[in-house]
């Protein structure tokens, strides 16, 4: 028979130790900011600590508040308050934990998105998957492949999800087959990630996505010491692990400046079941009087976008600034060429990517659900800002200040609507 007093003392000790461990992990994460040579200015260090706050907020959502597979709730994996790994400004990410022995019903109501994807994972903490031999990642592409290749299955629309006439949908997630929309659950499943990609920000509406476990009956969750101990420990590990992992990954990728590379297509189970997906990116660095001209002919695909992040990997503010463009927002020339200008101030070009005052930026683009095998790499050339009028074709779409204000006003309204803020 367990001595209740001894058990109480043990639980108390484990709770206190977990909290101290979390604080130590947060302290370790801060070294990634303070030890970085670029963090010698107050502005850069402030952005670094803001980045850790984003990770902390993401960790609370991911490993605490959506971490009950018996009573699942879909939380935001990334949004305007959870910025890391240069996340997409066009996507509403959701997350919850699952029990591979369970049966779940996921529903999406009241929305209409360009793309909906449900992906099962054995873990979404990619720093656990991609570290080499328990140490820092040694190869960028190998690490990305290990992380994205860890998916266990996916279903999407377009793809296998059939929508109702009003656009709503329902998917059963289980090991046993079910009629209708069904996502088979691998025995290794521990998490599900939901993605909603938006193209026409003005017109498309986010779905309310909810999930329930339908093979259990219970009165509801209770707060248990061991569960809270695990959550507190995992929160600290999450912040420290992600900060360390992405710091190492960016160092591996930062060899060149002002050029972009397209990576090989990701695993077919990564996010959809209707076509191939490929990512690309690079790092930009320009002086106050310089600009970058980006050119590419986008492939035939369901969705594409390009966006900027800061040195720490936070996406640049996309609520109030045009730091991203997607295939619906971008203006192509008569030959189907996308031509954009990365600059610190508005060049009067429709396809302006605002650096938000960052001389160093990270760029990410994605070709999503392509119909062919081509994944082009955009060209990049650095020019003087004052020379843009001669560096760009005369037919390059221009925009005046009033039009820019209107676009930014609509942009703000769309983002706040998406995140219900």
mmCIF file of C-alpha atoms in Angstrom:
data_model
loop_
_atom_site.group_PDB
_atom_site.id
_atom_site.type_symbol
_atom_site.label_atom_id
_atom_site.label_comp_id
_atom_site.label_asym_id
_atom_site.label_seq_id
_atom_site.Cartn_x
_atom_site.Cartn_y
_atom_site.Cartn_z
ATOM 1 C CA UNK A 1 0.000 0.000 0.000
ATOM 2 C CA UNK A 2 1.376 3.415 -0.962
ATOM 3 C CA UNK A 3 2.059 5.727 1.944
ATOM 4 C CA UNK A 4 -0.011 8.830 1.105
ATOM 5 C CA UNK A 5 2.304 11.163 2.997
ATOM 6 C CA UNK A 6 5.360 9.855 1.147
ATOM 7 C CA UNK A 7 3.541 10.157 -2.177
ATOM 8 C CA UNK A 8 2.600 13.750 -1.403
ATOM 9 C CA UNK A 9 6.197 14.628 -0.562
ATOM 10 C CA UNK A 10 7.399 12.972 -3.740
ATOM 11 C CA UNK A 11 4.857 14.832 -5.881
ATOM 12 C CA UNK A 12 5.773 18.144 -4.264
ATOM 13 C CA UNK A 13 9.472 17.561 -4.837
ATOM 14 C CA UNK A 14 8.902 16.644 -8.495
ATOM 15 C CA UNK A 15 6.745 19.713 -9.116
ATOM 16 C CA UNK A 16 9.336 22.038 -7.579
ATOM 17 C CA UNK A 17 12.175 20.350 -9.476
ATOM 18 C CA UNK A 18 10.255 20.635 -12.741
ATOM 19 C CA UNK A 19 9.770 24.375 -12.243
ATOM 20 C CA UNK A 20 13.462 24.911 -11.491
ATOM 21 C CA UNK A 21 14.363 22.813 -14.530
ATOM 22 C CA UNK A 22 12.120 24.975 -16.706
ATOM 23 C CA UNK A 23 13.787 28.141 -15.401
ATOM 24 C CA UNK A 24 17.210 26.661 -16.145
ATOM 25 C CA UNK A 25 16.169 25.784 -19.680
ATOM 26 C CA UNK A 26 14.906 29.324 -20.218
ATOM 27 C CA UNK A 27 18.221 30.646 -18.938
ATOM 28 C CA UNK A 28 20.050 28.377 -21.391
ATOM 29 C CA UNK A 29 17.865 29.657 -24.219
ATOM 30 C CA UNK A 30 18.810 33.239 -23.373
ATOM 31 C CA UNK A 31 22.475 32.440 -24.075
ATOM 32 C CA UNK A 32 21.580 31.916 -27.728
ATOM 33 C CA UNK A 33 20.641 35.585 -27.759
ATOM 34 C CA UNK A 34 23.330 37.084 -25.544
ATOM 35 C CA UNK A 35 26.216 35.033 -26.989
ATOM 36 C CA UNK A 36 25.437 35.922 -30.602
ATOM 37 C CA UNK A 37 27.844 38.534 -32.022
ATOM 38 C CA UNK A 38 24.981 40.308 -33.794
ATOM 39 C CA UNK A 39 23.234 40.835 -30.460
ATOM 40 C CA UNK A 40 25.579 43.622 -29.359
ATOM 41 C CA UNK A 41 23.015 46.327 -30.145
ATOM 42 C CA UNK A 42 19.984 46.912 -27.888
ATOM 43 C CA UNK A 43 17.652 46.731 -30.893
ATOM 44 C CA UNK A 44 18.916 43.324 -32.009
ATOM 45 C CA UNK A 45 18.888 41.934 -28.466
ATOM 46 C CA UNK A 46 15.362 43.237 -27.928
ATOM 47 C CA UNK A 47 14.252 41.368 -31.053
ATOM 48 C CA UNK A 48 16.002 38.271 -29.707
ATOM 49 C CA UNK A 49 14.176 38.366 -26.407
ATOM 50 C CA UNK A 50 10.919 39.030 -28.253
ATOM 51 C CA UNK A 51 11.675 35.869 -30.222
ATOM 52 C CA UNK A 52 12.060 33.854 -26.996
ATOM 53 C CA UNK A 53 8.730 35.254 -25.780
ATOM 54 C CA UNK A 54 7.161 34.011 -29.009
ATOM 55 C CA UNK A 55 8.669 30.566 -28.403
ATOM 56 C CA UNK A 56 7.444 30.580 -24.811
ATOM 57 C CA UNK A 57 3.941 31.460 -25.956
ATOM 58 C CA UNK A 58 4.062 28.743 -28.625
ATOM 59 C CA UNK A 59 5.290 26.232 -26.068
ATOM 60 C CA UNK A 60 2.463 27.022 -23.669
ATOM 61 C CA UNK A 61 -0.045 26.409 -26.457
ATOM 62 C CA UNK A 62 1.646 23.285 -27.785
ATOM 63 C CA UNK A 63 2.936 21.313 -24.807
ATOM 64 C CA UNK A 64 0.510 22.518 -22.128
ATOM 65 C CA UNK A 65 -2.864 23.720 -23.363
ATOM 66 C CA UNK A 66 -3.314 21.363 -26.334
ATOM 67 C CA UNK A 67 -1.541 18.390 -24.772
ATOM 68 C CA UNK A 68 -4.448 16.264 -23.569
ATOM 69 C CA UNK A 69 -5.281 13.485 -26.063
ATOM 70 C CA UNK A 70 -8.426 12.539 -24.122
ATOM 71 C CA UNK A 71 -9.865 16.058 -24.195
ATOM 72 C CA UNK A 72 -8.268 17.584 -27.292
ATOM 73 C CA UNK A 73 -8.504 21.243 -28.241
ATOM 74 C CA UNK A 74 -7.015 22.753 -31.382
ATOM 75 C CA UNK A 75 -4.661 25.570 -30.458
ATOM 76 C CA UNK A 76 -2.653 27.923 -32.653
ATOM 77 C CA UNK A 77 0.746 26.402 -33.334
ATOM 78 C CA UNK A 78 1.938 29.636 -34.954
ATOM 79 C CA UNK A 79 0.313 33.024 -35.434
ATOM 80 C CA UNK A 80 1.121 36.706 -34.917
ATOM 81 C CA UNK A 81 1.991 36.015 -31.260
ATOM 82 C CA UNK A 82 3.947 32.809 -31.947
ATOM 83 C CA UNK A 83 6.574 33.675 -34.552
ATOM 84 C CA UNK A 84 9.479 31.333 -35.150
ATOM 85 C CA UNK A 85 11.142 29.359 -37.964
ATOM 86 C CA UNK A 86 9.997 32.069 -40.402
ATOM 87 C CA UNK A 87 6.429 30.789 -40.353
ATOM 88 C CA UNK A 88 4.073 31.541 -43.225
ATOM 89 C CA UNK A 89 1.970 34.732 -43.010
ATOM 90 C CA UNK A 90 -0.684 33.047 -45.166
ATOM 91 C CA UNK A 91 -1.329 30.094 -42.867
ATOM 92 C CA UNK A 92 -3.385 29.467 -39.765
ATOM 93 C CA UNK A 93 -1.648 26.545 -38.038
ATOM 94 C CA UNK A 94 -3.410 24.354 -35.469
ATOM 95 C CA UNK A 95 -2.206 21.593 -33.174
ATOM 96 C CA UNK A 96 -3.301 19.051 -30.606
ATOM 97 C CA UNK A 97 -2.052 15.766 -29.168
ATOM 98 C CA UNK A 98 -3.670 12.431 -30.021
ATOM 99 C CA UNK A 99 -3.739 8.917 -28.595
ATOM 100 C CA UNK A 100 -3.009 6.397 -31.375
ATOM 101 C CA UNK A 101 -5.498 3.999 -29.775
ATOM 102 C CA UNK A 102 -8.266 6.576 -29.930
ATOM 103 C CA UNK A 103 -10.908 7.552 -32.461
ATOM 104 C CA UNK A 104 -11.398 11.243 -33.176
ATOM 105 C CA UNK A 105 -13.769 13.402 -35.158
ATOM 106 C CA UNK A 106 -12.381 16.670 -36.520
ATOM 107 C CA UNK A 107 -14.778 19.238 -37.923
ATOM 108 C CA UNK A 108 -14.291 22.486 -39.834
ATOM 109 C CA UNK A 109 -17.186 24.918 -39.960
ATOM 110 C CA UNK A 110 -17.998 28.415 -41.152
ATOM 111 C CA UNK A 111 -14.966 28.984 -43.349
ATOM 112 C CA UNK A 112 -13.478 28.694 -46.773
ATOM 113 C CA UNK A 113 -9.711 28.491 -47.204
ATOM 114 C CA UNK A 114 -7.575 28.034 -50.291
ATOM 115 C CA UNK A 115 -6.048 24.909 -48.780
ATOM 116 C CA UNK A 116 -6.843 22.713 -45.773
ATOM 117 C CA UNK A 117 -4.380 20.090 -44.589
ATOM 118 C CA UNK A 118 -4.327 17.630 -41.699
ATOM 119 C CA UNK A 119 -1.019 15.913 -40.931
ATOM 120 C CA UNK A 120 -0.186 13.271 -38.329
ATOM 121 C CA UNK A 121 3.213 13.273 -36.589
ATOM 122 C CA UNK A 122 5.077 11.195 -34.075
ATOM 123 C CA UNK A 123 6.347 14.571 -32.805
ATOM 124 C CA UNK A 124 6.127 18.163 -33.987
ATOM 125 C CA UNK A 125 9.165 19.067 -31.892
ATOM 126 C CA UNK A 126 11.488 18.804 -34.874
ATOM 127 C CA UNK A 127 14.567 19.558 -32.811
ATOM 128 C CA UNK A 128 14.097 16.084 -31.336
ATOM 129 C CA UNK A 129 13.994 14.454 -34.767
ATOM 130 C CA UNK A 130 16.669 16.346 -36.633
ATOM 131 C CA UNK A 131 19.589 16.502 -34.233
ATOM 132 C CA UNK A 132 22.460 14.328 -35.349
ATOM 133 C CA UNK A 133 23.627 11.844 -32.735
ATOM 134 C CA UNK A 134 22.110 13.887 -29.927
ATOM 135 C CA UNK A 135 24.181 16.899 -30.932
ATOM 136 C CA UNK A 136 23.518 19.948 -33.096
ATOM 137 C CA UNK A 137 22.437 19.365 -36.711
ATOM 138 C CA UNK A 138 25.420 18.940 -39.010
ATOM 139 C CA UNK A 139 23.699 19.286 -42.372
ATOM 140 C CA UNK A 140 20.821 21.639 -43.192
ATOM 141 C CA UNK A 141 19.123 19.592 -45.898
ATOM 142 C CA UNK A 142 19.528 16.345 -43.953
ATOM 143 C CA UNK A 143 17.973 17.952 -40.891
ATOM 144 C CA UNK A 144 15.031 19.342 -42.838
ATOM 145 C CA UNK A 145 14.508 15.954 -44.472
ATOM 146 C CA UNK A 146 14.536 14.224 -41.080
ATOM 147 C CA UNK A 147 12.015 16.713 -39.722
ATOM 148 C CA UNK A 148 9.588 16.802 -42.643
ATOM 149 C CA UNK A 149 9.994 13.085 -43.323
ATOM 150 C CA UNK A 150 8.735 12.244 -39.841
ATOM 151 C CA UNK A 151 5.123 12.776 -40.865
ATOM 152 C CA UNK A 152 2.916 9.701 -40.655
ATOM 153 C CA UNK A 153 0.080 10.589 -43.012
ATOM 154 C CA UNK A 154 -1.942 13.482 -44.357
ATOM 155 C CA UNK A 155 -5.227 14.372 -45.993
ATOM 156 C CA UNK A 156 -6.085 17.700 -47.586
ATOM 157 C CA UNK A 157 -8.400 19.742 -49.752
ATOM 158 C CA UNK A 158 -7.646 19.827 -52.597
ATOM 159 C CA UNK A 159 -7.024 16.126 -52.201
ATOM 160 C CA UNK A 160 -8.868 13.560 -50.138
ATOM 161 C CA UNK A 161 -11.113 15.827 -48.021
ATOM 162 C CA UNK A 162 -14.580 16.162 -49.511
ATOM 163 C CA UNK A 163 -16.384 19.348 -48.500
ATOM 164 C CA UNK A 164 -20.101 19.689 -47.916
ATOM 165 C CA UNK A 165 -22.129 22.026 -50.120
ATOM 166 C CA UNK A 166 -21.646 24.860 -47.604
ATOM 167 C CA UNK A 167 -17.894 24.259 -47.449
ATOM 168 C CA UNK A 168 -17.863 22.557 -44.026
ATOM 169 C CA UNK A 169 -16.122 19.230 -43.545
ATOM 170 C CA UNK A 170 -15.700 16.355 -41.103
ATOM 171 C CA UNK A 171 -12.830 13.873 -40.895
ATOM 172 C CA UNK A 172 -12.570 10.761 -38.738
ATOM 173 C CA UNK A 173 -9.055 9.986 -37.478
ATOM 174 C CA UNK A 174 -8.565 6.403 -36.335
ATOM 175 C CA UNK A 175 -6.745 3.145 -36.906
ATOM 176 C CA UNK A 176 -9.938 1.450 -38.061
ATOM 177 C CA UNK A 177 -11.405 2.457 -41.458
ATOM 178 C CA UNK A 178 -14.437 4.749 -41.512
ATOM 179 C CA UNK A 179 -16.802 5.831 -44.251
ATOM 180 C CA UNK A 180 -16.420 9.321 -45.656
ATOM 181 C CA UNK A 181 -13.379 11.475 -44.962
ATOM 182 C CA UNK A 182 -10.960 9.228 -43.055
ATOM 183 C CA UNK A 183 -7.346 9.812 -41.995
ATOM 184 C CA UNK A 184 -5.688 6.497 -41.020
ATOM 185 C CA UNK A 185 -3.843 6.741 -37.715
ATOM 186 C CA UNK A 186 -0.396 5.193 -37.538
ATOM 187 C CA UNK A 187 0.417 3.490 -34.181
ATOM 188 C CA UNK A 188 3.250 6.008 -33.699
ATOM 189 C CA UNK A 189 0.939 9.038 -33.904
ATOM 190 C CA UNK A 190 1.239 11.575 -31.102
ATOM 191 C CA UNK A 191 0.198 14.870 -32.735
ATOM 192 C CA UNK A 192 -1.907 16.347 -35.470
ATOM 193 C CA UNK A 193 -1.185 19.641 -37.211
ATOM 194 C CA UNK A 194 -3.843 21.514 -39.156
ATOM 195 C CA UNK A 195 -3.026 24.045 -41.864
ATOM 196 C CA UNK A 196 -5.326 26.587 -43.470
ATOM 197 C CA UNK A 197 -3.689 28.547 -46.275
ATOM 198 C CA UNK A 198 -5.333 31.751 -47.478
ATOM 199 C CA UNK A 199 -4.870 33.332 -50.920
ATOM 200 C CA UNK A 200 -7.537 36.027 -51.161
ATOM 201 C CA UNK A 201 -7.224 37.512 -47.698
ATOM 202 C CA UNK A 202 -10.241 39.772 -48.198
ATOM 203 C CA UNK A 203 -12.694 37.056 -49.218
ATOM 204 C CA UNK A 204 -11.548 33.789 -47.621
ATOM 205 C CA UNK A 205 -12.660 32.969 -44.087
ATOM 206 C CA UNK A 206 -10.898 30.814 -41.482
ATOM 207 C CA UNK A 207 -12.638 27.625 -40.451
ATOM 208 C CA UNK A 208 -13.417 26.978 -36.833
ATOM 209 C CA UNK A 209 -11.684 23.625 -36.419
ATOM 210 C CA UNK A 210 -12.557 21.471 -33.448
ATOM 211 C CA UNK A 211 -11.735 17.896 -32.524
ATOM 212 C CA UNK A 212 -13.282 15.434 -30.098
ATOM 213 C CA UNK A 213 -12.428 11.952 -28.965
ATOM 214 C CA UNK A 214 -15.468 9.780 -29.617
ATOM 215 C CA UNK A 215 -14.362 6.414 -28.217
ATOM 216 C CA UNK A 216 -14.228 7.508 -24.548
ATOM 217 C CA UNK A 217 -16.799 8.685 -22.047
ATOM 218 C CA UNK A 218 -15.582 10.846 -19.156
ATOM 219 C CA UNK A 219 -16.696 13.597 -16.841
ATOM 220 C CA UNK A 220 -13.836 15.823 -17.908
ATOM 221 C CA UNK A 221 -10.154 16.472 -17.245
ATOM 222 C CA UNK A 222 -8.623 16.891 -13.794
ATOM 223 C CA UNK A 223 -5.387 18.553 -12.760
ATOM 224 C CA UNK A 224 -2.909 15.886 -11.709
ATOM 225 C CA UNK A 225 0.537 16.596 -10.180
ATOM 226 C CA UNK A 226 2.324 14.247 -12.587
ATOM 227 C CA UNK A 227 0.673 15.824 -15.617
ATOM 228 C CA UNK A 228 1.600 19.345 -14.534
ATOM 229 C CA UNK A 229 5.149 18.185 -13.761
ATOM 230 C CA UNK A 230 5.455 16.827 -17.290
ATOM 231 C CA UNK A 231 4.013 20.007 -18.838
ATOM 232 C CA UNK A 232 6.353 22.296 -16.918
ATOM 233 C CA UNK A 233 9.388 20.209 -17.857
ATOM 234 C CA UNK A 234 8.381 20.022 -21.498
ATOM 235 C CA UNK A 235 7.793 23.773 -21.700
ATOM 236 C CA UNK A 236 11.368 24.560 -20.739
ATOM 237 C CA UNK A 237 12.732 21.845 -23.017
ATOM 238 C CA UNK A 238 10.628 23.180 -25.886
ATOM 239 C CA UNK A 239 11.912 26.766 -25.670
ATOM 240 C CA UNK A 240 15.541 25.744 -25.178
ATOM 241 C CA UNK A 241 15.358 22.973 -27.778
ATOM 242 C CA UNK A 242 13.762 25.051 -30.521
ATOM 243 C CA UNK A 243 15.991 28.067 -29.909
ATOM 244 C CA UNK A 244 19.115 25.900 -30.026
ATOM 245 C CA UNK A 245 17.958 23.906 -33.053
ATOM 246 C CA UNK A 246 17.061 26.891 -35.225
ATOM 247 C CA UNK A 247 20.196 28.772 -34.212
ATOM 248 C CA UNK A 248 22.245 25.838 -35.491
ATOM 249 C CA UNK A 249 20.129 25.457 -38.617
ATOM 250 C CA UNK A 250 20.466 29.102 -39.577
ATOM 251 C CA UNK A 251 24.238 28.971 -39.102
ATOM 252 C CA UNK A 252 24.357 26.034 -41.509
ATOM 253 C CA UNK A 253 22.319 27.932 -44.104
ATOM 254 C CA UNK A 254 23.904 31.369 -43.778
ATOM 255 C CA UNK A 255 26.939 30.778 -45.999
ATOM 256 C CA UNK A 256 25.749 33.008 -48.840
ATOM 257 C CA UNK A 257 24.035 36.377 -49.047
ATOM 258 C CA UNK A 258 21.417 37.698 -51.417
ATOM 259 C CA UNK A 259 20.766 34.411 -53.166
ATOM 260 C CA UNK A 260 18.010 31.831 -52.947
ATOM 261 C CA UNK A 261 18.018 28.038 -53.134
ATOM 262 C CA UNK A 262 15.123 25.669 -53.766
ATOM 263 C CA UNK A 263 15.203 22.470 -51.739
ATOM 264 C CA UNK A 264 14.065 19.079 -53.037
ATOM 265 C CA UNK A 265 10.348 18.268 -52.662
ATOM 266 C CA UNK A 266 9.333 17.171 -49.182
ATOM 267 C CA UNK A 267 7.858 13.798 -48.264
ATOM 268 C CA UNK A 268 4.581 12.972 -49.983
ATOM 269 C CA UNK A 269 2.971 12.552 -46.533
ATOM 270 C CA UNK A 270 4.146 15.965 -45.351
ATOM 271 C CA UNK A 271 1.012 18.054 -45.723
ATOM 272 C CA UNK A 272 -1.169 17.021 -48.632
ATOM 273 C CA UNK A 273 -2.303 14.229 -50.893
ATOM 274 C CA UNK A 274 -2.861 16.193 -54.095
ATOM 275 C CA UNK A 275 0.558 17.222 -55.421
ATOM 276 C CA UNK A 276 4.199 17.971 -54.700
ATOM 277 C CA UNK A 277 5.470 20.587 -52.252
ATOM 278 C CA UNK A 278 8.849 22.299 -52.260
ATOM 279 C CA UNK A 279 10.383 25.060 -50.166
ATOM 280 C CA UNK A 280 13.216 27.468 -50.813
ATOM 281 C CA UNK A 281 14.924 30.347 -49.112
ATOM 282 C CA UNK A 282 18.044 32.268 -48.254
ATOM 283 C CA UNK A 283 19.417 35.267 -46.384
ATOM 284 C CA UNK A 284 19.448 38.865 -47.529
ATOM 285 C CA UNK A 285 21.622 41.722 -46.352
ATOM 286 C CA UNK A 286 21.374 45.204 -47.813
ATOM 287 C CA UNK A 287 22.483 48.670 -46.756
ATOM 288 C CA UNK A 288 20.088 51.567 -46.254
ATOM 289 C CA UNK A 289 20.649 52.814 -49.820
ATOM 290 C CA UNK A 290 20.348 49.390 -51.476
ATOM 291 C CA UNK A 291 17.549 47.151 -52.722
ATOM 292 C CA UNK A 292 17.144 43.647 -54.102
ATOM 293 C CA UNK A 293 15.286 42.726 -57.277
ATOM 294 C CA UNK A 294 13.750 39.228 -57.221
ATOM 295 C CA UNK A 295 12.535 37.593 -60.427
ATOM 296 C CA UNK A 296 10.891 34.214 -61.077
ATOM 297 C CA UNK A 297 8.215 32.632 -63.226
ATOM 298 C CA UNK A 298 6.061 30.764 -60.689
ATOM 299 C CA UNK A 299 5.207 27.167 -61.574
ATOM 300 C CA UNK A 300 1.683 25.910 -62.051
ATOM 301 C CA UNK A 301 0.623 25.198 -58.485
ATOM 302 C CA UNK A 302 -2.323 25.543 -56.140
ATOM 303 C CA UNK A 303 -0.572 28.029 -53.872
ATOM 304 C CA UNK A 304 2.713 29.917 -53.673
ATOM 305 C CA UNK A 305 4.102 32.691 -51.548
ATOM 306 C CA UNK A 306 7.292 34.505 -50.563
ATOM 307 C CA UNK A 307 7.950 36.288 -47.266
ATOM 308 C CA UNK A 308 10.608 37.774 -45.015
ATOM 309 C CA UNK A 309 11.746 37.126 -41.461
ATOM 310 C CA UNK A 310 14.291 38.723 -39.157
ATOM 311 C CA UNK A 311 17.676 37.433 -38.036
ATOM 312 C CA UNK A 312 16.153 35.300 -35.275
ATOM 313 C CA UNK A 313 13.618 33.696 -37.618
ATOM 314 C CA UNK A 314 10.551 35.673 -36.600
ATOM 315 C CA UNK A 315 8.371 36.485 -39.577
ATOM 316 C CA UNK A 316 8.356 40.237 -40.086
ATOM 317 C CA UNK A 317 5.151 42.000 -39.125
ATOM 318 C CA UNK A 318 2.606 41.147 -41.807
ATOM 319 C CA UNK A 319 -0.401 42.808 -40.199
ATOM 320 C CA UNK A 320 0.678 46.394 -40.793
ATOM 321 C CA UNK A 321 3.435 45.914 -43.396
ATOM 322 C CA UNK A 322 3.680 44.209 -46.780
ATOM 323 C CA UNK A 323 6.439 41.803 -45.815
ATOM 324 C CA UNK A 324 4.917 38.934 -47.787
ATOM 325 C CA UNK A 325 3.108 38.255 -51.038
ATOM 326 C CA UNK A 326 1.248 35.230 -52.335
ATOM 327 C CA UNK A 327 0.164 34.197 -55.800
ATOM 328 C CA UNK A 328 -3.175 35.991 -55.485
ATOM 329 C CA UNK A 329 -1.712 39.241 -54.136
ATOM 330 C CA UNK A 330 1.298 39.422 -56.445
ATOM 331 C CA UNK A 331 1.140 41.225 -59.780
ATOM 332 C CA UNK A 332 2.794 39.307 -62.653
ATOM 333 C CA UNK A 333 3.957 40.903 -65.887
ATOM 334 C CA UNK A 334 2.546 40.050 -69.301
ATOM 335 C CA UNK A 335 4.936 37.090 -69.574
ATOM 336 C CA UNK A 336 3.931 35.592 -66.217
ATOM 337 C CA UNK A 337 7.067 36.822 -64.429
ATOM 338 C CA UNK A 338 6.912 37.785 -60.750
ATOM 339 C CA UNK A 339 9.262 40.699 -60.108
ATOM 340 C CA UNK A 340 9.576 42.053 -56.550
ATOM 341 C CA UNK A 341 11.696 44.654 -54.800
ATOM 342 C CA UNK A 342 13.086 44.106 -51.291
ATOM 343 C CA UNK A 343 13.757 47.521 -49.806
ATOM 344 C CA UNK A 344 13.741 49.511 -46.573
ATOM 345 C CA UNK A 345 11.288 52.090 -47.944
ATOM 346 C CA UNK A 346 8.448 52.036 -50.420
ATOM 347 C CA UNK A 347 9.800 52.108 -53.994
ATOM 348 C CA UNK A 348 6.347 52.687 -55.458
ATOM 349 C CA UNK A 349 6.377 49.141 -56.870
ATOM 350 C CA UNK A 350 3.295 46.948 -56.426
ATOM 351 C CA UNK A 351 5.391 43.898 -55.460
ATOM 352 C CA UNK A 352 7.334 45.580 -52.642
ATOM 353 C CA UNK A 353 8.651 43.382 -49.814
ATOM 354 C CA UNK A 354 9.165 45.642 -46.806
ATOM 355 C CA UNK A 355 12.233 44.862 -44.660
ATOM 356 C CA UNK A 356 10.637 46.615 -41.657
ATOM 357 C CA UNK A 357 13.985 48.292 -41.042
ATOM 358 C CA UNK A 358 16.018 45.079 -40.916
ATOM 359 C CA UNK A 359 19.277 45.168 -42.861
ATOM 360 C CA UNK A 360 19.504 41.380 -42.430
ATOM 361 C CA UNK A 361 16.424 39.372 -43.386
ATOM 362 C CA UNK A 362 15.572 35.741 -44.003
ATOM 363 C CA UNK A 363 13.495 34.835 -47.039
ATOM 364 C CA UNK A 364 11.265 31.776 -47.488
ATOM 365 C CA UNK A 365 9.128 30.767 -50.461
ATOM 366 C CA UNK A 366 7.021 27.678 -51.169
ATOM 367 C CA UNK A 367 5.555 26.014 -54.242
ATOM 368 C CA UNK A 368 2.509 24.185 -52.914
ATOM 369 C CA UNK A 369 0.745 21.323 -54.714
ATOM 370 C CA UNK A 370 2.438 21.764 -58.071
ATOM 371 C CA UNK A 371 1.023 20.079 -61.155
ATOM 372 C CA UNK A 372 4.456 19.444 -62.702
ATOM 373 C CA UNK A 373 7.990 18.629 -61.689
ATOM 374 C CA UNK A 374 9.459 22.145 -61.929
ATOM 375 C CA UNK A 375 10.398 24.022 -58.761
ATOM 376 C CA UNK A 376 12.111 27.193 -59.979
ATOM 377 C CA UNK A 377 14.594 29.226 -57.970
ATOM 378 C CA UNK A 378 14.107 33.007 -58.032
ATOM 379 C CA UNK A 379 17.058 35.122 -59.144
ATOM 380 C CA UNK A 380 18.263 37.920 -56.873
ATOM 381 C CA UNK A 381 20.352 40.950 -57.747
ATOM 382 C CA UNK A 382 21.406 43.856 -55.567
ATOM 383 C CA UNK A 383 21.029 47.402 -56.882
ATOM 384 C CA UNK A 384 21.115 50.928 -55.550
ATOM 385 C CA UNK A 385 17.695 52.065 -54.409
ATOM 386 C CA UNK A 386 18.137 55.285 -56.392
ATOM 387 C CA UNK A 387 18.690 53.254 -59.588
ATOM 388 C CA UNK A 388 15.479 51.211 -59.414
ATOM 389 C CA UNK A 389 13.796 53.266 -62.123
ATOM 390 C CA UNK A 390 16.447 52.191 -64.619
ATOM 391 C CA UNK A 391 16.986 48.688 -63.221
ATOM 392 C CA UNK A 392 13.329 47.691 -63.624
ATOM 393 C CA UNK A 393 11.409 47.312 -66.902
ATOM 394 C CA UNK A 394 9.207 50.265 -67.751
ATOM 395 C CA UNK A 395 6.180 47.944 -67.607
ATOM 396 C CA UNK A 396 6.797 47.029 -63.944
ATOM 397 C CA UNK A 397 3.482 47.681 -62.110
ATOM 398 C CA UNK A 398 3.694 50.847 -60.033
ATOM 399 C CA UNK A 399 1.545 51.975 -57.132
ATOM 400 C CA UNK A 400 0.918 55.380 -55.538
ATOM 401 C CA UNK A 401 0.807 56.185 -51.792
ATOM 402 C CA UNK A 402 -2.991 56.212 -51.653
ATOM 403 C CA UNK A 403 -3.201 52.752 -53.213
ATOM 404 C CA UNK A 404 -0.554 51.488 -50.784
ATOM 405 C CA UNK A 405 -2.515 52.811 -47.807
ATOM 406 C CA UNK A 406 -5.634 51.048 -49.058
ATOM 407 C CA UNK A 407 -3.799 47.749 -49.523
ATOM 408 C CA UNK A 408 -2.248 47.959 -46.049
ATOM 409 C CA UNK A 409 -5.603 48.837 -44.491
ATOM 410 C CA UNK A 410 -7.231 45.773 -46.032
ATOM 411 C CA UNK A 411 -4.239 43.669 -45.009
ATOM 412 C CA UNK A 412 -4.582 44.683 -41.363
ATOM 413 C CA UNK A 413 -8.311 43.943 -41.337
ATOM 414 C CA UNK A 414 -7.793 40.510 -42.905
ATOM 415 C CA UNK A 415 -5.091 39.387 -40.449
ATOM 416 C CA UNK A 416 -7.039 40.565 -37.387
ATOM 417 C CA UNK A 417 -10.128 38.766 -38.720
ATOM 418 C CA UNK A 418 -8.170 35.563 -39.301
ATOM 419 C CA UNK A 419 -6.827 35.432 -35.745
ATOM 420 C CA UNK A 420 -9.946 36.914 -34.122
ATOM 421 C CA UNK A 421 -7.919 39.760 -32.616
#
